[in-house]
mmCIF file of C-alpha atoms in Angstrom:
data_model
loop_
_atom_site.group_PDB
_atom_site.id
_atom_site.type_symbol
_atom_site.label_atom_id
_atom_site.label_comp_id
_atom_site.label_asym_id
_atom_site.label_seq_id
_atom_site.Cartn_x
_atom_site.Cartn_y
_atom_site.Cartn_z
ATOM 1 C CA MET A 1 0.000 0.000 0.000
ATOM 2 C CA THR A 2 1.597 3.194 -1.111
ATOM 3 C CA ALA A 3 1.211 6.268 0.957
ATOM 4 C CA THR A 4 0.087 9.376 -0.775
ATOM 5 C CA ILE A 5 1.580 12.643 0.218
ATOM 6 C CA GLU A 6 -0.933 15.410 0.317
ATOM 7 C CA ARG A 7 0.377 18.726 -0.881
ATOM 8 C CA PRO A 8 -0.989 21.946 0.515
ATOM 9 C CA PRO A 9 -3.189 23.789 -1.918
ATOM 10 C CA ALA A 10 -1.346 26.337 -3.960
ATOM 11 C CA ALA A 11 -1.887 29.945 -3.032
ATOM 12 C CA PRO A 12 -4.201 31.636 -5.449
ATOM 13 C CA THR A 13 -2.442 33.879 -7.891
ATOM 14 C CA THR A 14 -4.031 37.081 -8.972
ATOM 15 C CA ALA A 15 -2.897 39.458 -11.601
ATOM 16 C CA ALA A 16 -1.312 42.636 -10.354
ATOM 17 C CA GLU A 17 -3.853 45.356 -10.100
ATOM 18 C CA ARG A 18 -3.362 48.096 -12.613
ATOM 19 C CA ILE A 19 -3.629 51.584 -11.154
ATOM 20 C CA GLY A 20 -4.914 54.222 -13.545
ATOM 21 C CA PRO A 21 -3.819 57.855 -13.622
ATOM 22 C CA ILE A 22 -6.886 59.075 -11.675
ATOM 23 C CA ARG A 23 -6.225 56.704 -8.780
ATOM 24 C CA ALA A 24 -2.510 57.467 -8.932
ATOM 25 C CA LEU A 25 -3.290 61.178 -8.574
ATOM 26 C CA ARG A 26 -5.614 60.428 -5.651
ATOM 27 C CA HIS A 27 -2.849 58.431 -3.968
ATOM 28 C CA GLY A 28 -0.462 61.307 -4.612
ATOM 29 C CA LEU A 29 -2.862 63.786 -2.998
ATOM 30 C CA THR A 30 -3.127 61.529 0.052
ATOM 31 C CA LEU A 31 0.639 61.474 0.443
ATOM 32 C CA ALA A 32 0.715 65.230 -0.153
ATOM 33 C CA GLY A 33 -1.348 65.475 3.013
ATOM 34 C CA ARG A 34 1.466 63.614 4.771
ATOM 35 C CA SER A 35 3.954 66.249 3.608
ATOM 36 C CA ILE A 36 1.683 69.052 4.841
ATOM 37 C CA LEU A 37 1.326 67.311 8.205
ATOM 38 C CA LYS A 38 5.115 67.166 8.511
ATOM 39 C CA ILE A 39 5.274 70.931 7.941
ATOM 40 C CA ARG A 40 2.663 71.541 10.634
ATOM 41 C CA LYS A 41 4.481 69.367 13.158
ATOM 42 C CA SER A 42 7.952 70.711 12.273
ATOM 43 C CA PRO A 43 7.525 74.371 11.259
ATOM 44 C CA GLU A 44 11.258 74.940 11.709
ATOM 45 C CA GLY A 45 11.622 73.260 8.317
ATOM 46 C CA LEU A 46 10.330 76.513 6.787
ATOM 47 C CA ILE A 47 13.255 78.578 8.064
ATOM 48 C CA ASP A 48 15.308 78.111 4.903
ATOM 49 C CA VAL A 49 12.537 79.384 2.601
ATOM 50 C CA THR A 50 11.505 82.302 4.829
ATOM 51 C CA ILE A 51 14.650 83.724 6.448
ATOM 52 C CA GLN A 52 17.037 83.346 3.488
ATOM 53 C CA PRO A 53 15.058 85.469 0.974
ATOM 54 C CA ILE A 54 14.551 88.178 3.614
ATOM 55 C CA LEU A 55 18.302 88.288 4.197
ATOM 56 C CA PHE A 56 18.946 88.530 0.451
ATOM 57 C CA LEU A 57 16.365 91.289 0.108
ATOM 58 C CA VAL A 58 17.677 93.372 3.012
ATOM 59 C CA MET A 59 21.305 92.908 2.020
ATOM 60 C CA PHE A 60 20.931 93.813 -1.639
ATOM 61 C CA VAL A 61 18.433 96.644 -1.134
ATOM 62 C CA TYR A 62 20.317 98.483 1.598
ATOM 63 C CA LEU A 63 23.897 97.621 0.596
ATOM 64 C CA PHE A 64 23.704 97.816 -3.200
ATOM 65 C CA GLY A 65 20.390 99.489 -4.045
ATOM 66 C CA GLY A 66 21.768 103.016 -3.978
ATOM 67 C CA ALA A 67 24.770 102.081 -6.119
ATOM 68 C CA ILE A 68 22.794 100.095 -8.709
ATOM 69 C CA VAL A 69 19.646 102.207 -9.154
ATOM 70 C CA GLY A 70 20.254 105.379 -7.184
ATOM 71 C CA ASP A 71 17.919 104.892 -4.229
ATOM 72 C CA THR A 72 16.811 101.943 -2.137
ATOM 73 C CA SER A 73 13.068 102.524 -2.643
ATOM 74 C CA SER A 74 13.236 102.176 -6.433
ATOM 75 C CA TYR A 75 15.558 99.209 -6.177
ATOM 76 C CA LEU A 76 13.154 97.450 -3.791
ATOM 77 C CA GLN A 77 10.373 97.779 -6.375
ATOM 78 C CA LEU A 78 12.638 96.345 -9.062
ATOM 79 C CA THR A 79 14.203 93.487 -7.168
ATOM 80 C CA LEU A 80 11.334 92.096 -5.041
ATOM 81 C CA PRO A 81 9.653 90.185 -7.918
ATOM 82 C CA GLY A 82 13.053 88.752 -8.841
ATOM 83 C CA VAL A 83 13.709 87.659 -5.263
ATOM 84 C CA MET A 84 10.337 85.894 -5.334
ATOM 85 C CA ALA A 85 11.470 83.931 -8.394
ATOM 86 C CA MET A 86 14.858 83.140 -6.864
ATOM 87 C CA ASN A 87 13.289 82.052 -3.591
ATOM 88 C CA MET A 88 11.036 79.540 -5.326
ATOM 89 C CA VAL A 89 13.972 78.009 -7.188
ATOM 90 C CA PHE A 90 15.873 77.541 -3.933
ATOM 91 C CA ALA A 91 12.727 76.265 -2.180
ATOM 92 C CA SER A 92 12.394 73.494 -4.757
ATOM 93 C CA LEU A 93 15.618 71.986 -3.374
ATOM 94 C CA GLY A 94 13.668 70.835 -0.327
ATOM 95 C CA THR A 95 11.693 68.315 -2.372
ATOM 96 C CA GLY A 96 14.724 66.322 -3.464
ATOM 97 C CA TRP A 97 16.237 66.532 0.016
ATOM 98 C CA ALA A 98 13.052 65.245 1.688
ATOM 99 C CA LEU A 99 12.711 62.312 -0.728
ATOM 100 C CA ASN A 100 16.372 61.400 -0.327
ATOM 101 C CA THR A 101 15.893 61.447 3.455
ATOM 102 C CA ASP A 102 12.774 59.250 3.263
ATOM 103 C CA ILE A 103 14.583 56.655 1.166
ATOM 104 C CA SER A 104 17.636 56.707 3.445
ATOM 105 C CA LYS A 105 15.428 56.142 6.514
ATOM 106 C CA GLY A 106 13.447 53.321 4.901
ATOM 107 C CA VAL A 107 10.147 55.190 4.665
ATOM 108 C CA PHE A 108 9.759 54.187 1.032
ATOM 109 C CA ASP A 109 10.041 50.516 2.013
ATOM 110 C CA ARG A 110 6.709 50.969 3.797
ATOM 111 C CA PHE A 111 5.204 52.689 0.756
ATOM 112 C CA ARG A 112 6.303 49.747 -1.387
ATOM 113 C CA SER A 113 4.210 47.374 0.717
ATOM 114 C CA LEU A 114 1.061 49.480 0.298
ATOM 115 C CA PRO A 115 -1.390 49.162 -2.624
ATOM 116 C CA VAL A 116 -0.562 52.594 -4.007
ATOM 117 C CA ALA A 117 0.784 53.762 -7.339
ATOM 118 C CA ARG A 118 4.566 53.734 -7.487
ATOM 119 C CA SER A 119 4.594 57.355 -8.613
ATOM 120 C CA ALA A 120 2.395 58.493 -5.684
ATOM 121 C CA PRO A 121 5.254 59.272 -3.226
ATOM 122 C CA LEU A 122 6.924 61.510 -5.803
ATOM 123 C CA ILE A 123 3.719 63.267 -6.829
ATOM 124 C CA GLY A 124 2.694 63.657 -3.177
ATOM 125 C CA ALA A 125 6.025 65.225 -2.224
ATOM 126 C CA VAL A 126 5.862 67.727 -5.087
ATOM 127 C CA LEU A 127 2.223 68.724 -4.482
ATOM 128 C CA GLY A 128 2.753 68.952 -0.725
ATOM 129 C CA ASP A 129 5.435 71.569 -1.257
ATOM 130 C CA ILE A 130 2.804 74.038 -2.504
ATOM 131 C CA VAL A 131 2.132 74.881 1.146
ATOM 132 C CA ARG A 132 5.821 75.635 1.695
ATOM 133 C CA TYR A 133 5.820 77.921 -1.331
ATOM 134 C CA LEU A 134 2.712 79.795 -0.223
ATOM 135 C CA VAL A 135 4.109 80.362 3.269
ATOM 136 C CA ALA A 136 7.472 81.469 1.886
ATOM 137 C CA LEU A 137 5.892 83.965 -0.520
ATOM 138 C CA ALA A 138 3.490 85.290 2.101
ATOM 139 C CA VAL A 139 6.293 85.980 4.583
ATOM 140 C CA LEU A 140 8.447 87.605 1.893
ATOM 141 C CA LEU A 141 5.637 89.852 0.622
ATOM 142 C CA VAL A 142 4.642 90.960 4.120
ATOM 143 C CA PHE A 143 8.225 91.837 4.984
ATOM 144 C CA ALA A 144 8.733 93.648 1.657
ATOM 145 C CA THR A 145 5.547 95.641 2.291
ATOM 146 C CA ILE A 146 6.939 96.715 5.652
ATOM 147 C CA MET A 147 10.127 97.791 3.847
ATOM 148 C CA GLY A 148 8.053 99.908 1.449
ATOM 149 C CA PHE A 149 7.211 97.691 -1.538
ATOM 150 C CA ARG A 150 3.904 98.502 -3.233
ATOM 151 C CA ILE A 151 2.097 96.641 -6.019
ATOM 152 C CA GLN A 152 1.728 99.064 -8.922
ATOM 153 C CA THR A 153 -0.684 97.066 -11.090
ATOM 154 C CA ASP A 154 -3.728 95.431 -9.468
ATOM 155 C CA PRO A 155 -4.426 92.581 -7.027
ATOM 156 C CA LEU A 156 -5.481 90.155 -9.768
ATOM 157 C CA SER A 157 -2.210 90.663 -11.664
ATOM 158 C CA ALA A 158 -0.227 90.227 -8.436
ATOM 159 C CA LEU A 159 -2.105 86.987 -7.739
ATOM 160 C CA ALA A 160 -1.284 85.815 -11.271
ATOM 161 C CA ALA A 161 2.402 86.509 -10.563
ATOM 162 C CA ILE A 162 2.244 84.327 -7.447
ATOM 163 C CA VAL A 163 0.550 81.515 -9.394
ATOM 164 C CA VAL A 164 3.165 81.614 -12.169
ATOM 165 C CA VAL A 165 6.045 81.646 -9.682
ATOM 166 C CA ILE A 166 4.631 78.643 -7.784
ATOM 167 C CA ALA A 167 3.946 76.753 -11.035
ATOM 168 C CA PHE A 168 7.554 77.329 -12.078
ATOM 169 C CA ALA A 169 8.747 76.013 -8.705
ATOM 170 C CA LEU A 170 6.668 72.857 -9.189
ATOM 171 C CA ALA A 171 8.363 72.320 -12.547
ATOM 172 C CA MET A 172 11.788 72.872 -10.967
ATOM 173 C CA CYS A 173 10.920 70.271 -8.315
ATOM 174 C CA TRP A 174 11.410 67.490 -10.844
ATOM 175 C CA ILE A 175 15.043 68.539 -11.286
ATOM 176 C CA THR A 176 15.655 68.293 -7.552
ATOM 177 C CA VAL A 177 13.714 65.013 -7.361
ATOM 178 C CA PHE A 178 15.981 63.612 -10.064
ATOM 179 C CA LEU A 179 19.076 64.754 -8.156
ATOM 180 C CA GLY A 180 17.667 63.432 -4.884
ATOM 181 C CA MET A 181 17.066 60.014 -6.414
ATOM 182 C CA LEU A 182 20.369 59.916 -8.296
ATOM 183 C CA ILE A 183 22.702 60.960 -5.463
ATOM 184 C CA LYS A 184 22.878 58.345 -2.725
ATOM 185 C CA ASN A 185 25.074 60.343 -0.341
ATOM 186 C CA GLN A 186 22.727 62.662 1.522
ATOM 187 C CA GLN A 187 25.558 64.985 2.574
ATOM 188 C CA ALA A 188 26.598 65.507 -1.048
ATOM 189 C CA LEU A 189 23.121 66.428 -2.275
ATOM 190 C CA PRO A 190 23.005 70.101 -1.131
ATOM 191 C CA GLY A 191 26.385 70.871 -2.717
ATOM 192 C CA VAL A 192 25.488 69.294 -6.043
ATOM 193 C CA ALA A 193 22.056 70.938 -6.093
ATOM 194 C CA MET A 194 23.429 74.385 -5.256
ATOM 195 C CA ALA A 195 26.082 74.058 -7.960
ATOM 196 C CA PHE A 196 23.213 73.498 -10.380
ATOM 197 C CA MET A 197 20.935 76.236 -9.016
ATOM 198 C CA PHE A 198 23.406 79.091 -8.505
ATOM 199 C CA PRO A 199 24.060 79.716 -12.234
ATOM 200 C CA LEU A 200 20.280 79.900 -12.701
ATOM 201 C CA THR A 201 19.580 82.296 -9.837
ATOM 202 C CA MET A 202 22.667 84.500 -9.621
ATOM 203 C CA GLY A 203 23.317 84.401 -13.378
ATOM 204 C CA SER A 204 20.069 86.262 -14.014
ATOM 205 C CA ASN A 205 18.680 89.792 -13.879
ATOM 206 C CA VAL A 206 17.202 89.335 -10.395
ATOM 207 C CA PHE A 207 19.578 91.859 -8.818
ATOM 208 C CA VAL A 208 21.339 93.598 -11.702
ATOM 209 C CA PRO A 209 20.062 94.638 -15.172
ATOM 210 C CA ALA A 210 21.482 92.465 -17.944
ATOM 211 C CA GLU A 211 22.643 95.559 -19.860
ATOM 212 C CA THR A 212 25.391 96.169 -17.299
ATOM 213 C CA MET A 213 26.961 92.724 -17.820
ATOM 214 C CA PRO A 214 29.657 91.566 -20.283
ATOM 215 C CA GLY A 215 28.391 90.367 -23.647
ATOM 216 C CA TRP A 216 29.078 86.673 -23.023
ATOM 217 C CA LEU A 217 27.165 86.820 -19.733
ATOM 218 C CA GLN A 218 24.293 88.764 -21.297
ATOM 219 C CA ALA A 219 23.824 85.920 -23.761
ATOM 220 C CA TRP A 220 23.194 83.495 -20.896
ATOM 221 C CA VAL A 221 21.118 85.893 -18.793
ATOM 222 C CA THR A 222 18.849 86.623 -21.766
ATOM 223 C CA ILE A 223 17.788 82.982 -22.164
ATOM 224 C CA ASN A 224 17.949 82.065 -18.458
ATOM 225 C CA PRO A 225 14.537 80.747 -17.292
ATOM 226 C CA VAL A 226 14.875 82.597 -13.973
ATOM 227 C CA THR A 227 15.315 85.854 -15.921
ATOM 228 C CA LYS A 228 12.115 85.149 -17.841
ATOM 229 C CA LEU A 229 10.283 84.324 -14.627
ATOM 230 C CA ALA A 230 11.549 87.480 -12.902
ATOM 231 C CA ASP A 231 10.503 89.613 -15.889
ATOM 232 C CA THR A 232 7.048 88.018 -15.826
ATOM 233 C CA ALA A 233 6.627 88.730 -12.112
ATOM 234 C CA ARG A 234 7.836 92.317 -12.586
ATOM 235 C CA GLY A 235 5.397 92.922 -15.420
ATOM 236 C CA LEU A 236 2.501 91.567 -13.379
ATOM 237 C CA MET A 237 3.392 93.366 -10.143
ATOM 238 C CA ILE A 238 5.019 96.695 -11.061
ATOM 239 C CA GLY A 239 4.138 97.035 -14.744
ATOM 240 C CA GLY A 240 5.953 96.263 -17.974
ATOM 241 C CA PRO A 241 5.916 93.615 -20.713
ATOM 242 C CA VAL A 242 4.148 90.394 -19.730
ATOM 243 C CA ALA A 243 3.208 88.414 -22.853
ATOM 244 C CA GLY A 244 6.762 87.778 -24.085
ATOM 245 C CA PRO A 245 8.343 86.811 -20.732
ATOM 246 C CA LEU A 246 5.282 84.754 -19.757
ATOM 247 C CA THR A 247 5.372 82.787 -23.019
ATOM 248 C CA ALA A 248 9.082 82.077 -22.561
ATOM 249 C CA THR A 249 8.475 81.032 -18.940
ATOM 250 C CA LEU A 250 5.721 78.608 -19.937
ATOM 251 C CA ILE A 251 7.930 77.105 -22.639
ATOM 252 C CA TRP A 252 10.715 76.598 -20.097
ATOM 253 C CA MET A 253 8.294 74.974 -17.652
ATOM 254 C CA VAL A 254 7.017 72.521 -20.246
ATOM 255 C CA ALA A 255 10.576 71.704 -21.343
ATOM 256 C CA ILE A 256 11.783 71.138 -17.760
ATOM 257 C CA VAL A 257 8.889 68.800 -16.930
ATOM 258 C CA ALA A 258 9.188 66.964 -20.263
ATOM 259 C CA VAL A 259 12.869 66.248 -19.630
ATOM 260 C CA PHE A 260 13.146 65.780 -15.878
ATOM 261 C CA PHE A 261 9.864 64.071 -14.976
ATOM 262 C CA PRO A 262 10.813 60.906 -16.952
ATOM 263 C CA LEU A 263 14.381 61.120 -15.593
ATOM 264 C CA ALA A 264 13.068 61.459 -12.030
ATOM 265 C CA MET A 265 10.801 58.425 -12.488
ATOM 266 C CA TRP A 266 13.682 56.425 -13.970
ATOM 267 C CA ALA A 267 15.999 57.303 -11.070
ATOM 268 C CA TYR A 268 13.193 56.567 -8.602
ATOM 269 C CA ARG A 269 12.632 53.073 -10.010
ATOM 270 C CA ARG A 270 16.364 52.399 -9.779
ATOM 271 C CA ARG A 271 16.413 53.346 -6.092
ATOM 272 C CA MET A 272 13.254 51.348 -5.361
#
């Protein structure tokens, strides 16, 4: 009599659930709420995007404003929209840093075990930063108003300037996400990111008119996306051309997202 060995029933196999773009966005919004909660519990994380632009504004207005324009009041009107643009570029660095920190601490290992879209942590981190941008701009505008800045167009145009500046920062986030995913050493990330961002911010017309620069530098400043963004904000807040700089800014935003969103997703999949 031969004994029969009973095998345990095989575990049922089910096809991996496909997550569509609508559900992926919903998952991203849920994780964006996590980012906002972190800001509420650790408000000191906003120091870099609130104190730094105020220092830049005070330093350049009161140290160099008289030499560049002739008086500090006129220079404040000219440079505040540019400082807004520069501040948003620097603020976008926080996205890549936060994601790099989450991966280093194993937070993404928990996300991997959840039934959420793989892109949701990235989308959530980027969307959650909108709160950081709004707080940073609000603090900067209040302080500039105390210094004497006045909107010379209308409230709707000023609101449009804020929207464009934040939209540009969201596009720039994908560059910092790519760097945050690509660079494994957390200590090296700020140096690499700043080396990338400084030519964009300081090599622009945020503080000094391009006409005063050497010809080779003018060529870069003229096409610099931060220059286009600063010109757009100036036109909307203190008057001047808007259509041309705004069109160039939108083109730059589309180009940045088209290039760096796929690169960020590729680097993210490699790390995961």
